[in-house]
Backbone as numpy.savetxt, mean C-alpha at the origin, in Angstrom:
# Nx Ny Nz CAx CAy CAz Cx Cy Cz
5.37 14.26 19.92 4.59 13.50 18.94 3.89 12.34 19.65
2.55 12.06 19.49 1.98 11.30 19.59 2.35 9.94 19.36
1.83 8.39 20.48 2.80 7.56 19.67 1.44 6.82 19.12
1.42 6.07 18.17 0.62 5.17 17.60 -0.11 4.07 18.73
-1.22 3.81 18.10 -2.01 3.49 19.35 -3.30 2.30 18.36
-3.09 0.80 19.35 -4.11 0.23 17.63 -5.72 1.27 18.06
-6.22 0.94 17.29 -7.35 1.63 16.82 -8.73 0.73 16.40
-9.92 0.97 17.16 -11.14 -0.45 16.73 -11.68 -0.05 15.49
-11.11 -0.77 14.89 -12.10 -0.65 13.24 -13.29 -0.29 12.62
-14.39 -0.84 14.10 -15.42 -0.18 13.53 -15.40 0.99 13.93
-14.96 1.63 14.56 -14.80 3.33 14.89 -14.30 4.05 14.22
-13.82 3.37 12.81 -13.14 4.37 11.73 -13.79 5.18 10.77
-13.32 6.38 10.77 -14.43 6.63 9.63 -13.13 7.83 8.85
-13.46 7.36 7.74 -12.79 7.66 6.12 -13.54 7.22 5.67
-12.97 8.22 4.41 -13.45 8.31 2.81 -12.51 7.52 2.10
-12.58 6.35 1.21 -11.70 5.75 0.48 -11.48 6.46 -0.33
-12.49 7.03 -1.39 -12.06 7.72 -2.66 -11.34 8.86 -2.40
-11.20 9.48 -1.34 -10.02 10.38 -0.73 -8.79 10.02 0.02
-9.11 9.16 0.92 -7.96 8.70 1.43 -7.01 8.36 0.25
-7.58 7.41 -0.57 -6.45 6.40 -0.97 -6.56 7.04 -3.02
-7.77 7.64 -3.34 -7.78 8.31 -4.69 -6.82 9.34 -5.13
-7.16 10.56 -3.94 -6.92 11.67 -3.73 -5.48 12.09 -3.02
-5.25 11.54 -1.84 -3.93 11.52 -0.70 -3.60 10.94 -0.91
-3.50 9.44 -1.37 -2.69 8.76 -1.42 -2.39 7.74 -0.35
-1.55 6.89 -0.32 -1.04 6.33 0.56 0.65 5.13 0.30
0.66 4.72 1.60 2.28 4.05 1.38 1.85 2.83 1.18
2.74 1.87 0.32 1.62 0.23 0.72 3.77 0.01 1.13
3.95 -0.89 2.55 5.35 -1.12 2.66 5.28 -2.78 2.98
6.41 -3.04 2.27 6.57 -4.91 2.40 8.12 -5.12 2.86
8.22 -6.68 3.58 9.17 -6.58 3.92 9.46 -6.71 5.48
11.33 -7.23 6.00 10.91 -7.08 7.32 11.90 -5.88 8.23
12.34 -6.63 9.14 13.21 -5.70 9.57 15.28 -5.49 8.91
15.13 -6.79 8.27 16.81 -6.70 7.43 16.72 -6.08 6.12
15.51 -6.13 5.17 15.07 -5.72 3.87 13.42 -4.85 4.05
13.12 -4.46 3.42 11.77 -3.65 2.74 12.02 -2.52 1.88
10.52 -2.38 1.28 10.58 -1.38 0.91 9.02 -0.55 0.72
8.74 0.51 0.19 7.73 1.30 0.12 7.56 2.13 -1.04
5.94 1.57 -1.24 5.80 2.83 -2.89 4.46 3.58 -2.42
4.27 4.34 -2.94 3.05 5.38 -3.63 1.65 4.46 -4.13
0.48 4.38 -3.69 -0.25 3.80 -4.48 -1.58 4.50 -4.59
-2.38 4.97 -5.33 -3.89 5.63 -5.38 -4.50 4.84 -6.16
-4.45 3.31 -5.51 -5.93 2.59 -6.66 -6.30 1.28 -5.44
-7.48 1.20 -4.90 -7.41 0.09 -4.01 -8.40 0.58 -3.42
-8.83 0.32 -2.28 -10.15 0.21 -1.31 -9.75 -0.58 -0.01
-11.07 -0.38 0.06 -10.97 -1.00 2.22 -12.65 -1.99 1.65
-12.81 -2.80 2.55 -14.06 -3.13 2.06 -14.02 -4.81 3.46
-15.09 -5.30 3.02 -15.47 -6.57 3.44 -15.41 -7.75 2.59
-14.97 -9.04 2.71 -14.33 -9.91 1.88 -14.08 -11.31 2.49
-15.14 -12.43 2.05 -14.03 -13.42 2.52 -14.71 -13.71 4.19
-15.92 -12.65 4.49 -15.37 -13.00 6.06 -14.66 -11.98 6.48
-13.91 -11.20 5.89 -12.87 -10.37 6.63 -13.36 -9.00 6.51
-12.45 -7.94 7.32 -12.23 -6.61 6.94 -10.77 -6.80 6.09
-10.74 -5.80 4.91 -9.94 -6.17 3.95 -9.25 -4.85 3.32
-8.24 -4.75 2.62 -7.97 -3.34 1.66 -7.44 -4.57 0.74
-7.67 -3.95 -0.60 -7.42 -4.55 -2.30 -6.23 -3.49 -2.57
-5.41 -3.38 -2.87 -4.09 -2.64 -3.46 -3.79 -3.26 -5.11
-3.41 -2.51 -5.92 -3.30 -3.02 -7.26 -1.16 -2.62 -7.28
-0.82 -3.31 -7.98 0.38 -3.02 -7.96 1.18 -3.55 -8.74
2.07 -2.61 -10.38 2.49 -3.01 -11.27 3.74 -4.53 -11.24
3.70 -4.81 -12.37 4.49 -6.28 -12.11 6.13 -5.97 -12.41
6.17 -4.31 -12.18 7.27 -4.41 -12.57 8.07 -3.29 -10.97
7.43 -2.89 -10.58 7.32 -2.64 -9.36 8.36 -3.44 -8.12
9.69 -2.97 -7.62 10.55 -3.76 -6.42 9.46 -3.89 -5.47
8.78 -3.37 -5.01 7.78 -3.52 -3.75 7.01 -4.72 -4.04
6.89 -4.51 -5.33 5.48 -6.17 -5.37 6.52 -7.99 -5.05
8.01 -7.81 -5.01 8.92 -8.75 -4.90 8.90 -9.36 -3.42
8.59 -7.99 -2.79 8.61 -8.02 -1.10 6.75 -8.57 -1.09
6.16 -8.24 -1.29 4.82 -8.16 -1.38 4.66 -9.91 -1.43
5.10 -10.35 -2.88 5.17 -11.69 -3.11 5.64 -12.77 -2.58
7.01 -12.16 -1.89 7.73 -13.14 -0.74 7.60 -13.32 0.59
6.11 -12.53 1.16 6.21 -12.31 2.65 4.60 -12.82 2.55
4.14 -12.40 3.97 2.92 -12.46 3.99 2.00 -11.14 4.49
3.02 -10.49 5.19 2.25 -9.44 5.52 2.89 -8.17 4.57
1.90 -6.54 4.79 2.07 -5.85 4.45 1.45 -4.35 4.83
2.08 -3.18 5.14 0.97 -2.69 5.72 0.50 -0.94 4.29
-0.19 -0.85 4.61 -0.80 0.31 3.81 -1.30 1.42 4.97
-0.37 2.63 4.57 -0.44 3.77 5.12 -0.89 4.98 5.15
-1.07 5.89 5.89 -1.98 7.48 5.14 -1.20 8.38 6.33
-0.72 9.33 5.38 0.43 10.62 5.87 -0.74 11.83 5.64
-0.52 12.91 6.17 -1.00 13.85 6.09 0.00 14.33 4.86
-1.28 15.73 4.24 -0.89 16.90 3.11 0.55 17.17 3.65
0.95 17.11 4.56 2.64 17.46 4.89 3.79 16.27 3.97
3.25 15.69 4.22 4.44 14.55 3.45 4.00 14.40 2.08
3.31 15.22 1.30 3.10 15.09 -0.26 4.53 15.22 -1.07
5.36 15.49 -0.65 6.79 15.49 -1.52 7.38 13.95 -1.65
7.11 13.60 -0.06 7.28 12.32 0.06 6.53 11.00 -0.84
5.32 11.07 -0.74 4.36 10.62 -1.26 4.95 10.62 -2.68
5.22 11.83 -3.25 5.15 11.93 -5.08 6.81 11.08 -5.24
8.04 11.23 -4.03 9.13 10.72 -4.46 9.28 8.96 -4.61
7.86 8.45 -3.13 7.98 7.01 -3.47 7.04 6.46 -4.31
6.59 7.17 -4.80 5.96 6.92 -6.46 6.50 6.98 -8.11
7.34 7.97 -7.74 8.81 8.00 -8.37 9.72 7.31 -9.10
9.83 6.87 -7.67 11.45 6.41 -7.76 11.49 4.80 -7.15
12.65 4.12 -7.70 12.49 2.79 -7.38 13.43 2.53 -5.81
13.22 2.02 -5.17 14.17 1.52 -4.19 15.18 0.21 -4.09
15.31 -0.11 -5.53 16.14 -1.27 -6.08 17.63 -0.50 -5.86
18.03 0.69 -6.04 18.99 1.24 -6.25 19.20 2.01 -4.81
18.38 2.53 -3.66 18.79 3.50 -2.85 17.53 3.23 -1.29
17.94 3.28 -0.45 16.77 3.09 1.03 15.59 4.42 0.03
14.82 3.72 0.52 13.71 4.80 -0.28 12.82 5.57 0.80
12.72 5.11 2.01 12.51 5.79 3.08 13.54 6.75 3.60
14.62 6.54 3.69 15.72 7.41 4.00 15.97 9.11 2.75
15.75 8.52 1.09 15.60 9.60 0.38 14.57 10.25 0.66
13.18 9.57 1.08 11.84 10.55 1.09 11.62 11.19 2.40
12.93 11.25 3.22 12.77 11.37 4.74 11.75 10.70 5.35
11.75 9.37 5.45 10.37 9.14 6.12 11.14 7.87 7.17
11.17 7.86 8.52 11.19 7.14 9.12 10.34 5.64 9.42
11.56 4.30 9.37 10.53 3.09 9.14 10.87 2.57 10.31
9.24 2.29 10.67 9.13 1.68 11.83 8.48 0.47 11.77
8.37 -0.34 12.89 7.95 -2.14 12.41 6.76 -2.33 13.66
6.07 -2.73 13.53 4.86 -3.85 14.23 4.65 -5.06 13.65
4.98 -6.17 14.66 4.53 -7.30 14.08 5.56 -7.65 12.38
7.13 -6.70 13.39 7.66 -7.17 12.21 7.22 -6.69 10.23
5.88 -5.97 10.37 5.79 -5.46 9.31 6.17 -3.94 9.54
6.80 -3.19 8.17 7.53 -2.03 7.77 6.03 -0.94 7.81
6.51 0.39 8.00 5.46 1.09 7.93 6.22 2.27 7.88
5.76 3.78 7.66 6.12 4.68 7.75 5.72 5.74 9.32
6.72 5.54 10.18 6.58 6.22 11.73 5.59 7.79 11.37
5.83 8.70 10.62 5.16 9.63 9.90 3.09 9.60 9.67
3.06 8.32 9.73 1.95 8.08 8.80 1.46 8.75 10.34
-0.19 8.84 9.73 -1.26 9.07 11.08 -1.94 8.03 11.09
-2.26 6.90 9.81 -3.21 5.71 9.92 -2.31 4.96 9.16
-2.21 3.97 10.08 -2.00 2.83 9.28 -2.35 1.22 9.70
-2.72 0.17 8.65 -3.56 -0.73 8.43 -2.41 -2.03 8.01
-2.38 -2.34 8.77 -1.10 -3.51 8.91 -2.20 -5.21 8.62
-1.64 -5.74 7.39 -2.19 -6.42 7.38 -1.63 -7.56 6.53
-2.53 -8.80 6.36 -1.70 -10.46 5.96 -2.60 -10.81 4.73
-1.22 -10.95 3.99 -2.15 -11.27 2.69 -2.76 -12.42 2.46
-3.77 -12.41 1.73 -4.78 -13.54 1.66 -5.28 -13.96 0.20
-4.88 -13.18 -0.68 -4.74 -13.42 -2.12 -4.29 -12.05 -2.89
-3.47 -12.89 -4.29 -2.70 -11.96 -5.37 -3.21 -12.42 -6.71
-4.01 -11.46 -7.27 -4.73 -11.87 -8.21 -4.30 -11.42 -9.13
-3.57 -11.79 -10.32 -2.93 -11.05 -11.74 -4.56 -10.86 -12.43
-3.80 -9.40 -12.51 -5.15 -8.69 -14.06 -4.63 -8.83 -15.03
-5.78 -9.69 -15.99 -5.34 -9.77 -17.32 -5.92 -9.33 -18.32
-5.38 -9.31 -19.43 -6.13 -8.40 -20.99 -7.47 -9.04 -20.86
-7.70 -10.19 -20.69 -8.79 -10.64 -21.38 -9.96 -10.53 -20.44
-9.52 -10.58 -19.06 -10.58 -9.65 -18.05 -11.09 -8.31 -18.38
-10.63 -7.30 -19.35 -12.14 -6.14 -19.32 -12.59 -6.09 -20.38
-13.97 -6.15 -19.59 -14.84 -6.03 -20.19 -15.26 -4.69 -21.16
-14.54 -3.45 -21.06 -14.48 -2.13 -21.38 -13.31 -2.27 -22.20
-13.25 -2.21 -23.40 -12.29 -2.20 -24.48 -11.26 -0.48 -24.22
-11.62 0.03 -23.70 -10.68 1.47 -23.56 -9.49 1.27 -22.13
-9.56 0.43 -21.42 -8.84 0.34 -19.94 -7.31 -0.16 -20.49
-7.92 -1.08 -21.52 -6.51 -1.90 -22.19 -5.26 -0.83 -22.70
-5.93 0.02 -23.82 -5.08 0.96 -24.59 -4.84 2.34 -23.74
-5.36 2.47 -22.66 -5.55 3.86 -21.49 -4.37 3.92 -20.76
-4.80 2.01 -19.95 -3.66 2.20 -18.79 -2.41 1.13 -19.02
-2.62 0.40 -20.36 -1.34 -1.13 -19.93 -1.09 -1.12 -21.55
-1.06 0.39 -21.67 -0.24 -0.05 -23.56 0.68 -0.60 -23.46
1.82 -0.34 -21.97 3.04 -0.93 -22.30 2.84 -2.45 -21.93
1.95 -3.01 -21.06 1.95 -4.23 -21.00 2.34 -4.53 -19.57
2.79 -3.32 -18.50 3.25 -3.54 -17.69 1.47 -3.75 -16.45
1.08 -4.83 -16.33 0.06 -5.26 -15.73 0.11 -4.74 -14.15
-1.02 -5.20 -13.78 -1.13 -4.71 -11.97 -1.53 -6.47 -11.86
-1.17 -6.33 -10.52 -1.71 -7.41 -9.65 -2.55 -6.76 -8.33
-3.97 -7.21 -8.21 -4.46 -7.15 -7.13 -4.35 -7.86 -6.02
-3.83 -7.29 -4.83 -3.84 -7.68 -3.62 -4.65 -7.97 -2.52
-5.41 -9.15 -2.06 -6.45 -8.82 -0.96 -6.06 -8.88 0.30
-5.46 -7.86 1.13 -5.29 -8.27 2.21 -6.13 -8.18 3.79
-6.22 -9.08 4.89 -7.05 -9.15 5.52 -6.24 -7.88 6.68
-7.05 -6.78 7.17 -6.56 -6.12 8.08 -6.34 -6.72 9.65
-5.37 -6.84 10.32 -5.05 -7.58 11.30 -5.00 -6.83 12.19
-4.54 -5.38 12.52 -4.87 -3.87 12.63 -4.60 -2.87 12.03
-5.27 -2.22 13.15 -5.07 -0.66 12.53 -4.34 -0.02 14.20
-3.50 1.42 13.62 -2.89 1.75 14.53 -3.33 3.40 13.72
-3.51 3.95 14.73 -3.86 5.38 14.57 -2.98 6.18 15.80
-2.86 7.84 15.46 -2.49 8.49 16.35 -3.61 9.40 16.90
């Protein structure tokens, strides 16, 4: 196996609305005594601030957003079609109760002290720079409210600045 290797940013080329719509990806928080890792398909890569950036949205009821909130960094990952079991279990399931990398077989590995999945083929290790709560009275589209947050359980958007990227 190939080992991870950082990677120059502008030489990347993905599709967001696939990478992260479609495949999916890991967002992992946390350090080397605690973390954890979920499932996320709503977010982007973009420019921000000055920075290169990914936005992650992530429910408030969510163990990962605890790690998310108490650290500063975080990294967001992309596994190949092979680890889709994986993918659907840490979307799942909570890791309040059980290592959630260890149930989804996925080996965690650290850079810079941030958690990641050894598995992944890309991943985007990066320091957060703002957590923005979404609220009711932000949309503007009266159908998003009753669609996605009947229960009330909100997302928070994440902006984080990419610090690297490590590819295989």
């Amino acid at each position: 196996m190939h080992t991870f290797q950082p990677y120059p940013i502008e030489e990347l080329e993905m599709n967001p609305f696939t990478k992260i719509g479609k495949e999916w990806a890991l967002v992992s928080a946390g350090d080397k005594a605690k973390y954890n890792t979920m499932t996320v398909s709503w977010g982007g890569v973009g420019v921000l601030w000055g920075k290169d950036v990914v936005y992650i949205f992530i429910r408030d009821s969510r163990y990962t957003k605890e790690f998310i909130d108490n650290g500063d960094l975080f990294s967001l990952s992309f596994l190949s079609e092979d680890y889709r079991a994986a993918l659907n279990y840490c979307g799942s399931h909570s890791g309040r109760d059980e290592d959630k990398f260890a149930a989804a077989d996925l080996t965690p590995a650290f850079r810079h002290d941030i958690p990641y999945p050894d598995e992944a083929n890309l991943v985007f290790l990066c320091k957060k720079m703002a957590a923005v709560p979404i609220a009711e009275d932000a949309f503007t589209d009266s159908q998003i409210m009753p669609k996605w947050y009947a229960d009330k359980d909100m997302h928070t958007m994440y902006v984080g600045e990419i610090v690297e990227v490590l590819a295989r």
